[in-house]
Coordinates of C-alpha atoms in Angstrom, one line a residue:
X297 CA 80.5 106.7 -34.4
X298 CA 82.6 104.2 -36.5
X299 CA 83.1 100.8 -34.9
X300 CA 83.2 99.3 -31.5
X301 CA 84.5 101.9 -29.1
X302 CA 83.1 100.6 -25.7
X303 CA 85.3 98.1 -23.5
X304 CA 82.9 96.0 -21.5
X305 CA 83.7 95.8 -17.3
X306 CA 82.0 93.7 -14.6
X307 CA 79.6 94.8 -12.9
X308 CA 80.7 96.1 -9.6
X309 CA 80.2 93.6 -6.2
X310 CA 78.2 95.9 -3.6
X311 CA 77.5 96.3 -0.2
X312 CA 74.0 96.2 0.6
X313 CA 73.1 99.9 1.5
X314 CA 69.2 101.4 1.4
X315 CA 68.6 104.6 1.6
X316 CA 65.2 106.4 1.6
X317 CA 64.4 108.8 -1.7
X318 CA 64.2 112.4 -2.0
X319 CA 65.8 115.2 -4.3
X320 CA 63.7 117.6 -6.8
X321 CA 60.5 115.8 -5.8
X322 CA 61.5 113.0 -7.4
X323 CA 63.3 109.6 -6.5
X324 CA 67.1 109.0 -7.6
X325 CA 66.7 105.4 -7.9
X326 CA 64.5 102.6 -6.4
X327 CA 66.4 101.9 -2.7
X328 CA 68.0 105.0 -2.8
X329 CA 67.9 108.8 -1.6
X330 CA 68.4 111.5 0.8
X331 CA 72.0 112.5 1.6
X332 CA 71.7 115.0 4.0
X333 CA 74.0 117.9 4.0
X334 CA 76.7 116.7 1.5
X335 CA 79.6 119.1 0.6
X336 CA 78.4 120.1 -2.3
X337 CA 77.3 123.2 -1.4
X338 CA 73.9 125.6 -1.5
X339 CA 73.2 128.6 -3.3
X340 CA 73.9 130.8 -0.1
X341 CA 73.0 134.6 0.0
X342 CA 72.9 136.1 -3.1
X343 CA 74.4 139.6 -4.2
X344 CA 72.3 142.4 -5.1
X345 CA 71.0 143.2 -8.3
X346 CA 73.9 144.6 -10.7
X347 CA 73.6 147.2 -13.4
X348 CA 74.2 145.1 -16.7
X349 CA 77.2 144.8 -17.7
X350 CA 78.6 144.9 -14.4
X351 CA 79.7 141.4 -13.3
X352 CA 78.9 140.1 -9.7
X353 CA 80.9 141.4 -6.9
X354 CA 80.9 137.5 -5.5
X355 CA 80.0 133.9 -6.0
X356 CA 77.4 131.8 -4.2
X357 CA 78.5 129.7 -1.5
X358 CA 80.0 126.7 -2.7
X359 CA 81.2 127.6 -6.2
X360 CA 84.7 129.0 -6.6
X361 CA 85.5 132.6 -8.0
X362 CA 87.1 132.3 -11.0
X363 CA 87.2 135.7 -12.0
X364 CA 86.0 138.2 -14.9
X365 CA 85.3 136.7 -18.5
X366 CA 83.4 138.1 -21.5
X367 CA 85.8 141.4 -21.7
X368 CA 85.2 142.0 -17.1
X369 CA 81.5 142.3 -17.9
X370 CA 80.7 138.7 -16.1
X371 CA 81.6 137.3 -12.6
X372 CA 82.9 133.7 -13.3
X373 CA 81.8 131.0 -11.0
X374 CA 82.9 127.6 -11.0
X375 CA 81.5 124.0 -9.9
X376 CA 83.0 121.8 -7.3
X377 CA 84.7 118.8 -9.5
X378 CA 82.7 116.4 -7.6
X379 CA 79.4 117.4 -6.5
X380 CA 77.7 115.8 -3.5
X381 CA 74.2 116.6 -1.6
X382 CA 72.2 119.0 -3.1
X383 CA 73.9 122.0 -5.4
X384 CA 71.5 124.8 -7.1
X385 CA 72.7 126.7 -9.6
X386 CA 71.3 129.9 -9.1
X387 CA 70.3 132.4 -12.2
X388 CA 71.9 135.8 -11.1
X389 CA 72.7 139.1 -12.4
X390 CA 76.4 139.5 -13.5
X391 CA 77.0 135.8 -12.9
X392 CA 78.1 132.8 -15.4
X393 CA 79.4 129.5 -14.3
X394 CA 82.4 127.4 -15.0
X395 CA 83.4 123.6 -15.2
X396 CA 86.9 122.9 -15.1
X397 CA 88.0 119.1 -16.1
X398 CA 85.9 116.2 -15.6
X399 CA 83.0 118.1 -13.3
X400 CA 81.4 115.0 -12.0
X401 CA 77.8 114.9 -10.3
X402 CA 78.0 111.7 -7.6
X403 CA 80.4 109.2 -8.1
X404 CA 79.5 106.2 -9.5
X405 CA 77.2 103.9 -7.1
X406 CA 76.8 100.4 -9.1
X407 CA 74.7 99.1 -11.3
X408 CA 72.2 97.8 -8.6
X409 CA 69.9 100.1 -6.7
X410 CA 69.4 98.3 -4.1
X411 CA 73.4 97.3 -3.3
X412 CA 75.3 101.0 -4.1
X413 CA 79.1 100.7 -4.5
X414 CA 80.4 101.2 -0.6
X415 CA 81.5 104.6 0.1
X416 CA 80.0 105.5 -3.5
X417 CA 77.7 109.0 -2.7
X418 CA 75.1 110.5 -4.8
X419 CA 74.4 113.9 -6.0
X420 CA 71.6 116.2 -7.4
X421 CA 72.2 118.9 -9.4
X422 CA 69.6 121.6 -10.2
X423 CA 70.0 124.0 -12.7
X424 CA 68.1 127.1 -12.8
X425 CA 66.2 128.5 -16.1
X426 CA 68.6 131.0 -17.9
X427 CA 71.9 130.1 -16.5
X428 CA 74.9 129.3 -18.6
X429 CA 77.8 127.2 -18.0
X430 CA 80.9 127.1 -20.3
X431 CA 84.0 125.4 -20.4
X432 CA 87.4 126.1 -21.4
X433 CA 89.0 122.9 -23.2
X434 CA 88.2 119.8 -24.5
X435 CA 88.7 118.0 -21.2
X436 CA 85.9 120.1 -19.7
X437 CA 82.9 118.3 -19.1
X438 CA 79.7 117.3 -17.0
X439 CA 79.2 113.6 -16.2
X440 CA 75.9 112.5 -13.9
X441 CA 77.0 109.2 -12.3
X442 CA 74.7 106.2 -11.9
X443 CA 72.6 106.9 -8.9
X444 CA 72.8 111.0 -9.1
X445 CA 70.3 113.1 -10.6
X446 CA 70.5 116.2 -12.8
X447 CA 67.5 118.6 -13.0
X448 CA 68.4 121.0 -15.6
X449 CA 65.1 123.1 -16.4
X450 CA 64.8 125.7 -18.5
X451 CA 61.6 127.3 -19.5
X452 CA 60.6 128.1 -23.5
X453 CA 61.6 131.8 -23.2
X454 CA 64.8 131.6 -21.0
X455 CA 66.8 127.8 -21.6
X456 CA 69.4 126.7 -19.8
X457 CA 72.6 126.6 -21.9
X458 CA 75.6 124.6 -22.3
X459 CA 78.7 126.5 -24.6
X460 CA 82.0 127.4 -24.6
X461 CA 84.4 130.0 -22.6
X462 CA 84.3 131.3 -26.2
X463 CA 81.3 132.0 -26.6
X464 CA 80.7 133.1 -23.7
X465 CA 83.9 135.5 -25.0
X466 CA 81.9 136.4 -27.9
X467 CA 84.7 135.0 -30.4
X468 CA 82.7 132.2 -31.9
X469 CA 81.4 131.6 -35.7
X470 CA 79.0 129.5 -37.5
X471 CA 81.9 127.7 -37.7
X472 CA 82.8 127.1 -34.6
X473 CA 82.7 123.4 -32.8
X474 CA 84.8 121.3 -30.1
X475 CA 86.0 124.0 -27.6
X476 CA 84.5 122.1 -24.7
X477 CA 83.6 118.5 -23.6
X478 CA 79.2 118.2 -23.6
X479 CA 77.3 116.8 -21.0
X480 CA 77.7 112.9 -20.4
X481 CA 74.7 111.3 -17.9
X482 CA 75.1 107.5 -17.0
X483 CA 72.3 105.2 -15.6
X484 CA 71.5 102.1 -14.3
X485 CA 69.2 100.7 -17.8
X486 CA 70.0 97.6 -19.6
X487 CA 72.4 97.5 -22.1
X488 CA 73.8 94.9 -24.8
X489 CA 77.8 95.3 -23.3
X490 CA 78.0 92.2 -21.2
X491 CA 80.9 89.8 -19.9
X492 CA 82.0 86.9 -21.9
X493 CA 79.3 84.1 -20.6
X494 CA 76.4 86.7 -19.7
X495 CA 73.3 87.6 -21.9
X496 CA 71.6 91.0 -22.2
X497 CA 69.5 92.5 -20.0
X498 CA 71.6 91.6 -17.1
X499 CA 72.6 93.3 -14.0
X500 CA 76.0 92.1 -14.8
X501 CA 76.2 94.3 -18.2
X502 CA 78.2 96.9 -17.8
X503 CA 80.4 99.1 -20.0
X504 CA 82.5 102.5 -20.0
X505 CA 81.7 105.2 -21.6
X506 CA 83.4 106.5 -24.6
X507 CA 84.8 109.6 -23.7
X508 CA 85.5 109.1 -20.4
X509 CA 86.5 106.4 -17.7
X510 CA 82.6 106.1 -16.5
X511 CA 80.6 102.9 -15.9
X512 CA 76.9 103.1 -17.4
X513 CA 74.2 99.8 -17.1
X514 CA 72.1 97.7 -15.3
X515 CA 69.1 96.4 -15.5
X516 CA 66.7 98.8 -13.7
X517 CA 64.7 99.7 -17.3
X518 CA 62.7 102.6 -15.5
X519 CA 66.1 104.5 -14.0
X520 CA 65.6 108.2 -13.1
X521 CA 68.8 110.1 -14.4
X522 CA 66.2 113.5 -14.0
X523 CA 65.3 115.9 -16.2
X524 CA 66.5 118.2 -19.1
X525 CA 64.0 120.5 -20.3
X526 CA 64.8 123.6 -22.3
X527 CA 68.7 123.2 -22.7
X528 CA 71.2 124.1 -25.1
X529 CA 74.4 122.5 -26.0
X530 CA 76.7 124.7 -28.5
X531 CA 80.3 124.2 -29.6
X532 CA 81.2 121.2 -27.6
X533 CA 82.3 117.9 -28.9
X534 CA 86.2 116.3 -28.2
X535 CA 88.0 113.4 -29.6
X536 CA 90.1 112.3 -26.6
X537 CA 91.6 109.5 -28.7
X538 CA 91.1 108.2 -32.5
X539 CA 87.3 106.6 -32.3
X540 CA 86.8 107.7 -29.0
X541 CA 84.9 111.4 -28.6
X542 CA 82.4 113.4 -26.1
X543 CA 79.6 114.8 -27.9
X544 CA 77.0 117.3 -27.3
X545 CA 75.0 115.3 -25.1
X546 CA 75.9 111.4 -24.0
X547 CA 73.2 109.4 -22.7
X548 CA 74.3 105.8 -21.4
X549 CA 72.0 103.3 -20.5
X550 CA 69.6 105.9 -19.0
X551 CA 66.1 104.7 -18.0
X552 CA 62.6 105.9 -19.2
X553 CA 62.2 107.6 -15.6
X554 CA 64.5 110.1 -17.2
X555 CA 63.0 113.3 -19.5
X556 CA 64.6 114.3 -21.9
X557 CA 63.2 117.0 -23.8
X558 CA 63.6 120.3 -26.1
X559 CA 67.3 120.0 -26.2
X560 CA 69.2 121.5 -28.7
X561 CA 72.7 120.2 -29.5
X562 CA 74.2 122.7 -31.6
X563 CA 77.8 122.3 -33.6
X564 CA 79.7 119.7 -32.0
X565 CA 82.3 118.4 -33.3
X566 CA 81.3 114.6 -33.1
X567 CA 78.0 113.7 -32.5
X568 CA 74.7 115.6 -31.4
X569 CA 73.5 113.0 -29.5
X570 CA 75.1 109.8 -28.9
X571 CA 73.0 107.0 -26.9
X572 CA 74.5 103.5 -25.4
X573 CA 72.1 101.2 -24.2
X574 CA 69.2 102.3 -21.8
X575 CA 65.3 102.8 -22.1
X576 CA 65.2 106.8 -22.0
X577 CA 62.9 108.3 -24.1
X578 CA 63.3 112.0 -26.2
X579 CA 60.8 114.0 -27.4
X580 CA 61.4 118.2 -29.3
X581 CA 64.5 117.5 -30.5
X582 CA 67.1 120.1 -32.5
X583 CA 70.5 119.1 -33.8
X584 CA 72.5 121.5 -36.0
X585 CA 75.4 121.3 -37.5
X586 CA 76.9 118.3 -35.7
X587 CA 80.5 117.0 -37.7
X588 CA 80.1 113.5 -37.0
X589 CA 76.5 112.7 -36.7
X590 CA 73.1 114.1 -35.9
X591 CA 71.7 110.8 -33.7
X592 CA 73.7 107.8 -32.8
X593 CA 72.6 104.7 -30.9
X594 CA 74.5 101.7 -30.0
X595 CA 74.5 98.7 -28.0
X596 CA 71.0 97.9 -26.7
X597 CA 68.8 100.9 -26.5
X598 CA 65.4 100.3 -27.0
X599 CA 63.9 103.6 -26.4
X600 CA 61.5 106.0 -28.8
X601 CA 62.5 109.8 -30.0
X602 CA 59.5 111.8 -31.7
X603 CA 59.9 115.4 -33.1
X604 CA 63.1 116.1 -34.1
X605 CA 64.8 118.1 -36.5
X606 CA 68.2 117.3 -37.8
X607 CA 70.0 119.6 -40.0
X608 CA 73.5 119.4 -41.6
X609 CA 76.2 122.2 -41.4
X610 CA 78.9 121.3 -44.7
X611 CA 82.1 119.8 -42.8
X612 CA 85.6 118.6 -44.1
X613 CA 85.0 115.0 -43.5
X614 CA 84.4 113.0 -46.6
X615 CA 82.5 110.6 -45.0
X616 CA 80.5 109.6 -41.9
X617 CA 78.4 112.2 -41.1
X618 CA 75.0 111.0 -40.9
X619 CA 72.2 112.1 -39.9
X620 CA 71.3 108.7 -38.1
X621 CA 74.2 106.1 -37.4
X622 CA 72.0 103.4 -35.7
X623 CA 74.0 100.4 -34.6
X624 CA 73.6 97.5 -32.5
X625 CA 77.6 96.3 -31.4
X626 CA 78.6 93.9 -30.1
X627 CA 77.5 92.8 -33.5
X628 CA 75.8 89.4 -33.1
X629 CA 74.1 89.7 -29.8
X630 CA 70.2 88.8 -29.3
X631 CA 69.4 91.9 -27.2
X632 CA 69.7 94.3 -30.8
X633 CA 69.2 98.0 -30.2
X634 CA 65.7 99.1 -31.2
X635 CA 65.7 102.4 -32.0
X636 CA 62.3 103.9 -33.0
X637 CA 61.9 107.3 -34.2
X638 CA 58.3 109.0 -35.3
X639 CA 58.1 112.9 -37.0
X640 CA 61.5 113.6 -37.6
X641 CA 62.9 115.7 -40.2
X642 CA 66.3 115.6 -42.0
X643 CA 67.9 117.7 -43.5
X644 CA 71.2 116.9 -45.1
X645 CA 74.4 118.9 -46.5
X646 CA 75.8 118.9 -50.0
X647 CA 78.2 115.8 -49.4
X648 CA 80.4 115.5 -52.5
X649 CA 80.6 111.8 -51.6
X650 CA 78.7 108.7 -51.7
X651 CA 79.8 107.4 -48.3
X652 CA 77.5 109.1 -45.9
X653 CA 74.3 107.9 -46.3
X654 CA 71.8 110.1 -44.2
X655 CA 70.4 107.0 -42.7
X656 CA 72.7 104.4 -42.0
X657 CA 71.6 100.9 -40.4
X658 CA 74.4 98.6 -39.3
X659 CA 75.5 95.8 -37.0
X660 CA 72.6 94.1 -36.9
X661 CA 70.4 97.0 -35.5
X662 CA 66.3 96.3 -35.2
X663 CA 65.2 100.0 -36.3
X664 CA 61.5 101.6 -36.5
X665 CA 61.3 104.9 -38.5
X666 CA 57.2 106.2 -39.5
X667 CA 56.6 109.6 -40.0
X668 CA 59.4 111.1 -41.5
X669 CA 61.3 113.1 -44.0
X670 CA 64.4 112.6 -45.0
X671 CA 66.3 114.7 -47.7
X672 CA 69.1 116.7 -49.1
X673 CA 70.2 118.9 -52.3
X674 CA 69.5 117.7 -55.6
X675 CA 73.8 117.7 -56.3
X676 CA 74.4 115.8 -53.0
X677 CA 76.1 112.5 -54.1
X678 CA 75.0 111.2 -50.5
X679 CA 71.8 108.7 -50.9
X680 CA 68.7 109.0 -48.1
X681 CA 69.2 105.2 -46.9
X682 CA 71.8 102.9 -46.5
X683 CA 71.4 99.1 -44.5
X684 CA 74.9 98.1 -44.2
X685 CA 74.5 94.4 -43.3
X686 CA 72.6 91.5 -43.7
X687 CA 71.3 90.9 -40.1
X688 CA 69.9 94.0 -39.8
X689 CA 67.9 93.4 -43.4
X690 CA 67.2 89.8 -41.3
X691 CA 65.9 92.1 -38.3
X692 CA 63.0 93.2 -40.4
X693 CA 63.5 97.2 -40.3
X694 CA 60.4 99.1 -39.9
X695 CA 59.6 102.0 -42.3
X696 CA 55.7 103.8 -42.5
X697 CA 54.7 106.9 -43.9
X698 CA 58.5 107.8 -44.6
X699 CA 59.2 110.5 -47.5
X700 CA 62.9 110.9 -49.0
X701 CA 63.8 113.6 -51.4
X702 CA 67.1 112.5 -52.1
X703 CA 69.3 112.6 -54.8
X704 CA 69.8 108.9 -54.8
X705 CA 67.3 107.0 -52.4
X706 CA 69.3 104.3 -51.9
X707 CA 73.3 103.9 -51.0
X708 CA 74.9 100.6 -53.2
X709 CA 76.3 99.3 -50.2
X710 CA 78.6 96.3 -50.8
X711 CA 77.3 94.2 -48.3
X712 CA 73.9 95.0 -49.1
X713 CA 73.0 96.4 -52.6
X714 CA 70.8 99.4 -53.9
X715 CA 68.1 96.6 -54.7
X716 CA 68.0 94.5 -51.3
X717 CA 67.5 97.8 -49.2
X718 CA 64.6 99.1 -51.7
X719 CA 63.0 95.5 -51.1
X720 CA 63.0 96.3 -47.2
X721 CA 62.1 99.5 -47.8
X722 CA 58.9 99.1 -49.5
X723 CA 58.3 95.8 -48.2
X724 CA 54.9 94.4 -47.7
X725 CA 54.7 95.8 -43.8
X726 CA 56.2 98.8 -44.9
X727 CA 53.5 101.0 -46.5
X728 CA 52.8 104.7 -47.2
X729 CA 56.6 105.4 -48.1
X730 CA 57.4 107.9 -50.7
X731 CA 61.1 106.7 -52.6
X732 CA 61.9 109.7 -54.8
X733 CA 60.2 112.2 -53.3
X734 CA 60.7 116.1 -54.0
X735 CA 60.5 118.3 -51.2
X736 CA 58.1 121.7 -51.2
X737 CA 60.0 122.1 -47.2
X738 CA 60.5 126.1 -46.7
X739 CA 62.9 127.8 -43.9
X740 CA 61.8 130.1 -40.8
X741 CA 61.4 133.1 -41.1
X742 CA 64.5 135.4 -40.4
X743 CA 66.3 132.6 -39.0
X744 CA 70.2 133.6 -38.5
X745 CA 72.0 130.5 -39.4
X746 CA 73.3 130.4 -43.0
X747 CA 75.7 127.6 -42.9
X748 CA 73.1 125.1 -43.6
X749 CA 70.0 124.5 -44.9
X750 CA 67.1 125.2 -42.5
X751 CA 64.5 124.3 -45.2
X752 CA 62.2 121.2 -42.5
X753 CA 58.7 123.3 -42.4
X754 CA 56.3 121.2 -44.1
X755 CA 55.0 121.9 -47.4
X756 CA 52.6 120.9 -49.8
X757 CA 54.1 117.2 -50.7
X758 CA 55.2 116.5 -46.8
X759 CA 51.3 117.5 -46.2
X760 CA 50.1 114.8 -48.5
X761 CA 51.3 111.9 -46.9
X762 CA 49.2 109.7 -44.9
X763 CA 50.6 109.5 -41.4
X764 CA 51.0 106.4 -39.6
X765 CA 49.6 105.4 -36.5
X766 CA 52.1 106.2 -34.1
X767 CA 50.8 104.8 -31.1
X768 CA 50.0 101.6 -32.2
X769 CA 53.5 101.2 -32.8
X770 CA 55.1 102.3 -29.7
X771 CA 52.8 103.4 -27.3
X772 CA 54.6 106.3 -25.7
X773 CA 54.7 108.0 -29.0
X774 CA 52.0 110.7 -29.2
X775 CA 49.1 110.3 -32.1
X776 CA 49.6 112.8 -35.1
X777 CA 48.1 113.8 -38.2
X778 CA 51.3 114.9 -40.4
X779 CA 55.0 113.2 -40.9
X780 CA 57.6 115.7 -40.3
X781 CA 58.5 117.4 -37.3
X782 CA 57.4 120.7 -38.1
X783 CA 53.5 120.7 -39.9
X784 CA 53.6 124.3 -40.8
X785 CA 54.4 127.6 -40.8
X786 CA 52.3 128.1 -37.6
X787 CA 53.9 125.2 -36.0
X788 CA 56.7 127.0 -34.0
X789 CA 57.9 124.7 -30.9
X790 CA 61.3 125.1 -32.3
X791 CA 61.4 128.6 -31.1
X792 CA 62.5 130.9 -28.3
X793 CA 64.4 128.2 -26.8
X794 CA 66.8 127.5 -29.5
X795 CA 69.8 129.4 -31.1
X796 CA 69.3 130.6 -34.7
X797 CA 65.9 129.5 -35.8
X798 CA 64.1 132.7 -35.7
X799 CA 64.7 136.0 -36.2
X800 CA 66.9 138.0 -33.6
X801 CA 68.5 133.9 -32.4
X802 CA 72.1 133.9 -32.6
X803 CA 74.1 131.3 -31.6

């Protein structure tokens, strides 16, 4: 993301409304819950089992029949545009499933909990393991209001996926990005977009969405948005305007009730991951081949990601892809976005310019980064690190146990030099950092993608470094005994639910 791209709104006046909770075994919010029967629909009776190859004869109840895709060998199914109640996505033979145009889960019920919007309603959607849902254009997308729920659970052998009518079709390429929207989920967390007059966290902080016309914020730090587990996310990513584009996966100011883990966003044409605001937390992380960048975080969130791997497909930009974009706008506000980030691994393209540092720190963001590794070919002209502006060198960056293998460690930034990010970077709190390193990193085995390089399994250098103590530094991060995100060859929780990272995997 370059620049400011949110427009702040008021927060929402509410009518008091309490509701008891319910849905997936979980609660949707504090003060809120069960809607009864909605008119979102079931997953009714189901057909028989088909031979394969031979689509469904039917949909389930409440999903419209679409007809035949993927040359009349699949039944297409489509969402209700606004879901309400309870919907299931059932897994069945013959059967994939549509969103047409902004597919909405709940409408939007306020930034308070305990005062939902009047006339607002909620919604839960569940997602069985191994279903896929495509859509068709660039308006096509899934949005979870504030105050609704999505439980998308795949398992590690049969993930839930996210993609494109195309590929669904069969017609897509390594090459391949922004035929379809991503998945956008909003919550009720605090975030730094506030009213003139009002200071972060506040109830009253809200903002939109870019991307869309939605409302995320509050100031309920534990929100429950529900869970992804096991999902992909291939070929989405939109620019609706100039500066203002859906990614993969959108998470505004989402709480730390929400889980968020082993997601894979794969070629979009913006960002992988884009978070505004919010306390959610992500852990088993894959971004491949995202245009724009592989992690971006904005205004106010102050959550944690641990194991990731980021890796680079070579675009036609010239500049701004990143593999982190960590900013803090509004620029200047006290409630900075704290971004902390333990055993990832980057792995960069062959940028033929200087301007895309594969960490860049800017607008006064307050960032933590132990346990990593960061590099990219030796004839890359793009540096490993880049601080962009004086507050956020004033903000006191945190860097342990970090290894680059760059071609240049450092980006000559003209508001901060080569020489004042070095100084951060090796500081006297900032120990067991490796400058110029050179990575021993190997590729999977057999893995299908050729696009980029898939060289983040540890070797012998990565092995040497003294981890940090991760805990002790955010305590939701899990204790290890290696940087990186992958520690070896035998380390493999990458696989089986990802697209092209093992042998057999196509995307």
């Amino acid at each position: 993301m370059n620049g400011f791209k949110l427009t702040t709104l008021l927060a929402l006046s509410a009518s008091a409304l309490t509701l008891a909770a319910c849905g997936s075994a979980e609660v949707a919010s504090p003060g809120e819950g069960d809607f009864g029967g909605g008119t979102g629909g079931g997953t009714g009776p189901t057909t028989p089992p088909v031979t394969p190859g031979t689509p469904a004869t039917d949909c389930p109840t409440g999903f419209a029949n679409v007809g035949l895709v993927a040359g009349g060998t699949l039944r297409a199914c489509q969402l209700p545009t606004t879901i309400t109640g309870n919907l299931t996505v059932p897994l069945r033979a013959g059967t994939v499933y549509a969103i047409s145009g902004r597919t909405e889960v709940g409408t939007d019920r306020g930034a308070d909990p305990a005062a939902p919007v009047a006339g607002s309603q909620q919604g839960i959607l569940t997602i069985e393991p191994g279903v896929r849902i495509y859509g068709s254009g660039g308006s096509d997308y899934l949005l979870v209001n504030r105050g609704s729920q999505i439980f998308a659970e795949g398992t590690a052998t049969n993930p839930i996926v996210f993609t494109s009518r195309a590929n669904i079709d069969g017609t897509t390429t390594e090459n391949s990005q922004g035929q379809w929207g991503g998945v956008v989920i909003a919550g009720r967390a605090p975030t730094a977009v506030c009213p003139v007059g009002v200071t972060a966290p506040n109830i009253a902080c809200v903002g939109q969405i870019e991307g869309t016309s939605a409302n995320y914020g509050g100031n309920n730090t534990s929100d429950n948005s529900g869970r992804l587990r096991y999902v992909q996310i291939k070929y989405s990513g939109f620019e609706i305007s100039p500066n203002n584009e859906l990614q993969a996966l959108t998470l505004a100011g989402v709480g730390s009730g929400t889980t968020v883990e082993y997601v894979q966003a794969y070629n979009s044409s913006d960002d992988g991951i884009e978070i505004f605001g919010g306390t959610v937390n992500l852990r088993y992380i894959v971004i491949n081949g995202a245009d724009d960048d592989g992690l971006d975080t904005d205004t106010g969130w102050r959550g944690g990601a641990q194991f990731g791997i980021v890796t680079q497909r070579a675009t036609a930009v010239t500049n701004g892809s990143r593999g982190f974009e960590w900013s803090a706008a509004p620029s200047g506000t006290a409630f900075y976005a704290q971004p902390k980030v333990s055993n990832f691994t980057i792995v960069g393209r062959n940028a033929a310019v200087a301007a895309d540092a594969l960490l860049t720190l800017n607008t006064g963001t307050q960032p933590t980064v132990i346990n990593s590794v960061v590099t990219n070919p030796s004839t890359s002209a793009a540096a490993c690190l880049d601080i962009d502006d004086a507050q956020t060198v004033a903000n006191n960056p945190v860097f342990r146990s970090v290894y680059f293998a760059c071609s240049r460690p450092y980006e000559n930034d003209s508001n901060v030099n080569a020489a004042a990010t070095e100084a951060v970077f090796i500081s006297a709190t900032n120990v067991g950092n490796t400058a110029a390193g050179t990575s021993t990193m190997t590729a999977p085995a057999g893995a299908t993608l050729t696009a980029q390089s898939l060289a983040f399994i540890n070797g012998a250098n990565e092995t040497g470094v003294t981890p940090a103590n991760a805990p002790a530094i955010y305590s939701w991060f899990q204790a290890v005994t290696y940087i990186g995100a992958v520690r070896n060859a035998a380390d493999t929780w990458y696989q089986g639910w990802t697209c092209g990272l093992q042998s057999g995997s196509t995307c």
